[in-house]
Structures are given as structure tokens and as C-alpha cells.
Amino acid sequence: TQGVLRTRFAQSVMQGTGIALQYDVRILAEKSEWSDSGVPSAFTDLAIWDDPARYRGYTVGGELTQLLPWHTTLKIAGYRGEKEFIHQMEYFSPDSIDYGNYRTDNLCTVWISLEKTFQSDLEILNNLTLSVYGQWIDNTSTSYWYTYTMRYTSLGLEYRF
């Protein structure tokens, strides 16, 4: 059993500029006795270990949105959070488990996006959007396998019909 509460305050601060502050909390109502000890190592890398049903914690952060000329939108955001995994034991080395402690992660993420929507006399271009997105994630974990830094960049072209 779990509950998620999100509080978000968003406000326009100037014409074309908005800010948002957000706080999320995830609560698990019970702590069962299941753990990952004895699970074959082939399964320890799967995304199942970051399943939201397996941790409680919070995230806090904010976003800045700026409308730019030529139907372009710039968004910049930053978030920090903590996840307390209630089922996964800590790895203190690649193959050694600390059976007395559970994994806890601290996550920081920053992202930026730039999106251009086309407006034209040519009807076919009116539904076209070009976007550029970049994200940096820094995850610090008490478990050996889950401390990482990731950088992600994408270029997108969307057509709505």
C-alpha cells in the first residue's frame, strides 16, 4: 500500500515568465520482510529495483519557464530527492551485501529544454514542433551499484495530425 502527495505552486512572475515549486512525498504503509538477498545476480541490474512500490521518500525542486520569440519555449528545472528502499539490502562492494542496512539514494537532477512550435501560412507546418532536451542526473547511493552520474541529450521532431 502506498500513497503519493504532490504539492505544486506555479505563478507567472512577468509577461512570458513563470516559475513553479514542487514537493512530492511517497509513503509506503507497510514494511514486509521480503529482501533481495539470494536473488540471482542476473536480476540485480533490472529496473525493477527502482520500482516506485519499493521505496519511500521525497523530491523537492523548481522550474523556470520563459516564452521566447518565434513561438519558442525555454524550460529549466532542478530537483533533489531521497529514496529509502524498504526491500533492497546495501551492497558495500560488487559482490558483498550488508544484511543489516537497506539502500538509500540521494538524487539530484537538472534539465533544460527548448521547444519551437512552427506557425506558418503552409498548413502542413502548423503542427510541427522541434525540441532539444538535456538532462544531468547525479545519484549517490549507500549501495555500491547505484552511485552514478548520467548525462542525456535528445533532439526531437514531432508532428501532430
mmCIF file of C-alpha atoms in Angstrom:
data_model
loop_
_atom_site.group_PDB
_atom_site.id
_atom_site.type_symbol
_atom_site.label_atom_id
_atom_site.label_comp_id
_atom_site.label_asym_id
_atom_site.label_seq_id
_atom_site.Cartn_x
_atom_site.Cartn_y
_atom_site.Cartn_z
ATOM 1 C CA THR A 1 0.000 0.000 0.000
ATOM 2 C CA GLN A 2 1.415 3.378 -0.966
ATOM 3 C CA GLY A 3 0.422 6.999 -1.180
ATOM 4 C CA VAL A 4 1.847 9.852 -3.198
ATOM 5 C CA LEU A 5 1.251 13.506 -2.456
ATOM 6 C CA ARG A 6 2.344 16.271 -4.828
ATOM 7 C CA THR A 7 2.172 19.936 -3.978
ATOM 8 C CA ARG A 8 2.945 22.344 -6.791
ATOM 9 C CA PHE A 9 2.820 26.128 -6.781
ATOM 10 C CA ALA A 10 3.131 27.834 -10.158
ATOM 11 C CA GLN A 11 2.967 31.520 -10.873
ATOM 12 C CA SER A 12 3.580 33.916 -13.700
ATOM 13 C CA VAL A 13 6.108 36.479 -12.455
ATOM 14 C CA MET A 14 6.355 38.627 -15.590
ATOM 15 C CA GLN A 15 4.798 38.506 -19.018
ATOM 16 C CA GLY A 16 6.139 35.319 -20.604
ATOM 17 C CA THR A 17 7.964 34.126 -17.458
ATOM 18 C CA GLY A 18 6.711 31.579 -14.964
ATOM 19 C CA ILE A 19 8.126 29.721 -12.004
ATOM 20 C CA ALA A 20 6.963 26.562 -10.270
ATOM 21 C CA LEU A 21 7.956 24.982 -6.979
ATOM 22 C CA GLN A 22 7.111 21.351 -6.342
ATOM 23 C CA TYR A 23 7.288 18.900 -3.451
ATOM 24 C CA ASP A 24 6.483 15.191 -3.811
ATOM 25 C CA VAL A 25 6.351 12.677 -0.980
ATOM 26 C CA ARG A 26 5.917 8.918 -1.402
ATOM 27 C CA ILE A 27 4.716 6.925 1.607
ATOM 28 C CA LEU A 28 4.583 3.149 1.975
ATOM 29 C CA ALA A 29 2.130 1.959 4.594
ATOM 30 C CA GLU A 30 3.889 -1.264 5.472
ATOM 31 C CA LYS A 31 7.324 -2.844 5.533
ATOM 32 C CA SER A 32 7.241 -6.507 4.623
ATOM 33 C CA GLU A 33 10.033 -8.934 5.306
ATOM 34 C CA TRP A 34 10.966 -9.504 1.636
ATOM 35 C CA SER A 35 14.539 -8.675 0.617
ATOM 36 C CA ASP A 36 16.762 -9.177 -2.396
ATOM 37 C CA SER A 37 19.229 -11.431 -0.607
ATOM 38 C CA GLY A 38 19.584 -14.671 -2.525
ATOM 39 C CA VAL A 39 18.232 -13.219 -5.771
ATOM 40 C CA PRO A 40 20.436 -14.372 -8.675
ATOM 41 C CA SER A 41 22.851 -11.627 -9.766
ATOM 42 C CA ALA A 42 21.410 -11.689 -13.307
ATOM 43 C CA PHE A 43 18.344 -9.909 -11.912
ATOM 44 C CA THR A 44 20.089 -7.283 -9.774
ATOM 45 C CA ASP A 45 20.623 -4.863 -12.691
ATOM 46 C CA LEU A 46 16.998 -4.698 -13.794
ATOM 47 C CA ALA A 47 14.902 -1.542 -13.441
ATOM 48 C CA ILE A 48 12.653 -3.447 -11.030
ATOM 49 C CA TRP A 49 14.964 -2.301 -8.229
ATOM 50 C CA ASP A 50 13.883 1.310 -8.812
ATOM 51 C CA ASP A 51 10.201 0.361 -8.820
ATOM 52 C CA PRO A 52 8.246 3.112 -7.002
ATOM 53 C CA ALA A 53 6.411 0.452 -4.983
ATOM 54 C CA ARG A 54 9.723 -0.433 -3.304
ATOM 55 C CA TYR A 55 10.777 2.916 -1.854
ATOM 56 C CA ARG A 56 9.549 5.838 0.151
ATOM 57 C CA GLY A 57 10.979 9.325 0.023
ATOM 58 C CA TYR A 58 10.589 12.845 -1.253
ATOM 59 C CA THR A 59 11.539 15.153 -4.118
ATOM 60 C CA VAL A 60 11.724 18.946 -3.998
ATOM 61 C CA GLY A 61 12.588 21.370 -6.769
ATOM 62 C CA GLY A 62 11.556 24.041 -9.152
ATOM 63 C CA GLU A 63 11.140 25.045 -12.767
ATOM 64 C CA LEU A 64 11.525 28.251 -14.726
ATOM 65 C CA THR A 65 9.608 28.712 -17.976
ATOM 66 C CA GLN A 66 10.361 31.511 -20.412
ATOM 67 C CA LEU A 67 8.378 32.212 -23.566
ATOM 68 C CA LEU A 68 10.756 33.394 -26.277
ATOM 69 C CA PRO A 69 10.122 34.985 -29.673
ATOM 70 C CA TRP A 70 9.098 32.872 -32.665
ATOM 71 C CA HIS A 71 6.832 30.501 -30.682
ATOM 72 C CA THR A 72 9.751 29.105 -28.689
ATOM 73 C CA THR A 73 9.658 27.971 -25.051
ATOM 74 C CA LEU A 74 12.656 27.539 -22.743
ATOM 75 C CA LYS A 75 12.336 25.488 -19.550
ATOM 76 C CA ILE A 76 14.996 24.974 -16.884
ATOM 77 C CA ALA A 77 14.447 22.769 -13.827
ATOM 78 C CA GLY A 78 16.278 21.355 -10.854
ATOM 79 C CA TYR A 79 15.182 18.720 -8.352
ATOM 80 C CA ARG A 80 16.669 16.957 -5.346
ATOM 81 C CA GLY A 81 15.250 13.884 -3.672
ATOM 82 C CA GLU A 82 15.831 10.976 -1.369
ATOM 83 C CA LYS A 83 14.670 7.386 -1.785
ATOM 84 C CA GLU A 84 14.649 4.883 1.062
ATOM 85 C CA PHE A 85 14.318 1.377 -0.361
ATOM 86 C CA ILE A 86 12.478 -0.855 2.075
ATOM 87 C CA HIS A 87 13.339 -4.190 0.455
ATOM 88 C CA GLN A 88 16.809 -3.880 -1.040
ATOM 89 C CA MET A 89 19.884 -4.515 1.064
ATOM 90 C CA GLU A 90 23.037 -2.402 0.615
ATOM 91 C CA TYR A 91 25.961 -3.660 -1.436
ATOM 92 C CA PHE A 92 29.167 -2.382 0.154
ATOM 93 C CA SER A 93 31.286 -3.930 -2.629
ATOM 94 C CA PRO A 94 30.434 -5.509 -6.018
ATOM 95 C CA ASP A 95 29.556 -8.890 -4.518
ATOM 96 C CA SER A 96 29.111 -8.280 -0.776
ATOM 97 C CA ILE A 97 25.775 -7.469 0.818
ATOM 98 C CA ASP A 98 25.307 -5.696 4.138
ATOM 99 C CA TYR A 99 22.313 -7.585 5.536
ATOM 100 C CA GLY A 100 21.858 -5.024 8.313
ATOM 101 C CA ASN A 101 21.173 -1.970 6.143
ATOM 102 C CA TYR A 102 18.817 -1.066 3.331
ATOM 103 C CA ARG A 103 19.686 1.007 0.286
ATOM 104 C CA THR A 104 19.156 4.787 0.394
ATOM 105 C CA ASP A 105 19.697 7.064 -2.622
ATOM 106 C CA ASN A 106 20.095 10.825 -2.899
ATOM 107 C CA LEU A 107 19.232 12.109 -6.360
ATOM 108 C CA CYS A 108 19.933 15.493 -7.931
ATOM 109 C CA THR A 109 18.749 16.291 -11.431
ATOM 110 C CA VAL A 110 18.880 19.363 -13.638
ATOM 111 C CA TRP A 111 17.284 19.580 -17.057
ATOM 112 C CA ILE A 112 16.792 22.140 -19.787
ATOM 113 C CA SER A 113 14.504 22.076 -22.801
ATOM 114 C CA LEU A 114 13.987 24.329 -25.769
ATOM 115 C CA GLU A 115 10.887 23.807 -27.894
ATOM 116 C CA LYS A 116 9.954 25.572 -31.131
ATOM 117 C CA THR A 117 6.415 25.308 -32.491
ATOM 118 C CA PHE A 118 6.068 26.324 -36.111
ATOM 119 C CA GLN A 119 3.405 28.790 -37.239
ATOM 120 C CA SER A 120 3.205 29.238 -40.983
ATOM 121 C CA ASP A 121 0.943 30.012 -43.896
ATOM 122 C CA LEU A 122 1.709 26.460 -45.013
ATOM 123 C CA GLU A 123 -0.878 24.363 -43.156
ATOM 124 C CA ILE A 124 1.435 21.341 -43.029
ATOM 125 C CA LEU A 125 3.979 23.208 -40.853
ATOM 126 C CA ASN A 126 1.450 24.334 -38.217
ATOM 127 C CA ASN A 127 1.556 21.010 -36.393
ATOM 128 C CA LEU A 128 5.346 20.656 -36.341
ATOM 129 C CA THR A 129 7.422 21.029 -33.158
ATOM 130 C CA LEU A 130 11.213 20.859 -32.853
ATOM 131 C CA SER A 131 12.721 20.266 -29.411
ATOM 132 C CA VAL A 132 16.129 19.971 -27.777
ATOM 133 C CA TYR A 133 16.414 18.446 -24.310
ATOM 134 C CA GLY A 134 19.327 17.927 -21.940
ATOM 135 C CA GLN A 135 19.420 16.332 -18.508
ATOM 136 C CA TRP A 136 22.068 15.721 -15.870
ATOM 137 C CA ILE A 137 21.421 13.215 -13.076
ATOM 138 C CA ASP A 138 23.686 12.570 -10.115
ATOM 139 C CA ASN A 139 22.623 9.648 -7.921
ATOM 140 C CA THR A 140 24.551 8.934 -4.715
ATOM 141 C CA SER A 141 23.637 5.662 -3.062
ATOM 142 C CA THR A 142 24.599 3.798 0.081
ATOM 143 C CA SER A 143 24.667 0.721 -2.172
ATOM 144 C CA TYR A 144 27.738 0.134 -4.349
ATOM 145 C CA TRP A 145 25.906 -0.466 -7.647
ATOM 146 C CA TYR A 146 23.674 2.604 -7.632
ATOM 147 C CA THR A 147 26.045 5.580 -7.423
ATOM 148 C CA TYR A 148 26.222 7.119 -10.885
ATOM 149 C CA THR A 149 26.177 10.284 -12.962
ATOM 150 C CA MET A 150 24.230 10.358 -16.200
ATOM 151 C CA ARG A 151 24.031 12.957 -18.935
ATOM 152 C CA TYR A 152 21.296 12.779 -21.518
ATOM 153 C CA THR A 153 20.642 14.855 -24.626
ATOM 154 C CA SER A 154 17.928 14.472 -27.219
ATOM 155 C CA LEU A 155 16.685 16.179 -30.330
ATOM 156 C CA GLY A 156 13.053 15.680 -31.214
ATOM 157 C CA LEU A 157 10.773 16.362 -34.118
ATOM 158 C CA GLU A 158 7.040 15.992 -33.508
ATOM 159 C CA TYR A 159 4.196 16.240 -35.943
ATOM 160 C CA ARG A 160 0.606 16.211 -34.687
ATOM 161 C CA PHE A 161 -2.139 15.175 -37.043
#
